[in-house]
Amino acid sequence: MLPDEPYITAQLLNWRRRLCDWRELDALAAQVRAALAQGCLLYTSPSPRD
């Protein structure tokens, strides 16, 4: 979608999952995983123990 904007891509992925909109979900997830692997995004856990 937006290869230069990994944060927006991650937000779009999140909202599509919440709304059960499965279009292009695999492609978005792959872009987000790649951005995480490259260090472009940080993952924060919703768990209070992490």
Short mmCIF file of C-alpha atoms in Angstrom, two decimals:
data_model
loop_
_atom_site.label_atom_id
_atom_site.label_comp_id
_atom_site.label_asym_id
_atom_site.label_seq_id
_atom_site.Cartn_x
_atom_site.Cartn_y
_atom_site.Cartn_z
CA MET A 1 0.00 0.00 0.00
CA LEU A 2 2.31 2.73 1.29
CA PRO A 3 5.83 1.27 1.37
CA ASP A 4 7.31 4.54 2.66
CA GLU A 5 4.76 4.79 5.48
CA PRO A 6 4.96 1.58 7.55
CA TYR A 7 3.06 3.11 10.49
CA ILE A 8 0.05 3.90 8.29
CA THR A 9 0.19 0.42 6.78
CA ALA A 10 0.22 -1.11 10.27
CA GLN A 11 -2.77 1.01 11.30
CA LEU A 12 -4.67 0.00 8.16
CA LEU A 13 -3.93 -3.66 8.90
CA ASN A 14 -5.15 -3.24 12.46
CA TRP A 15 -8.41 -1.57 11.45
CA ARG A 16 -9.13 -4.03 8.66
CA ARG A 17 -8.78 -6.88 11.16
CA ARG A 18 -11.05 -5.12 13.66
CA LEU A 19 -13.69 -4.51 10.99
CA CYS A 20 -13.37 -8.06 9.56
CA ASP A 21 -12.31 -6.61 6.20
CA TRP A 22 -10.06 -9.33 4.85
CA ARG A 23 -9.16 -7.66 1.51
CA GLU A 24 -5.40 -7.62 0.87
CA LEU A 25 -4.80 -8.72 4.47
CA ASP A 26 -1.92 -11.06 3.56
CA ALA A 27 -0.12 -8.35 1.59
CA LEU A 28 -0.55 -5.79 4.37
CA ALA A 29 0.64 -8.27 7.00
CA ALA A 30 3.72 -9.06 4.91
CA GLN A 31 4.55 -5.34 4.62
CA VAL A 32 4.17 -4.85 8.36
CA ARG A 33 6.31 -7.92 9.15
CA ALA A 34 9.00 -6.63 6.78
CA ALA A 35 8.93 -3.19 8.42
CA LEU A 36 9.27 -4.80 11.86
CA ALA A 37 12.21 -6.91 10.66
CA GLN A 38 13.93 -3.81 9.26
CA GLY A 39 13.43 -1.91 12.50
CA CYS A 40 11.07 0.63 10.93
CA LEU A 41 8.34 -0.14 13.48
CA LEU A 42 8.38 -0.97 17.14
CA TYR A 43 6.07 -3.59 18.59
CA THR A 44 4.40 -2.83 21.89
CA SER A 45 2.60 -5.57 23.70
CA PRO A 46 -0.85 -4.94 25.16
CA SER A 47 0.09 -7.21 28.06
CA PRO A 48 0.87 -5.41 31.34
CA ARG A 49 3.47 -8.11 32.10
CA ASP A 50 5.69 -7.29 29.09
#
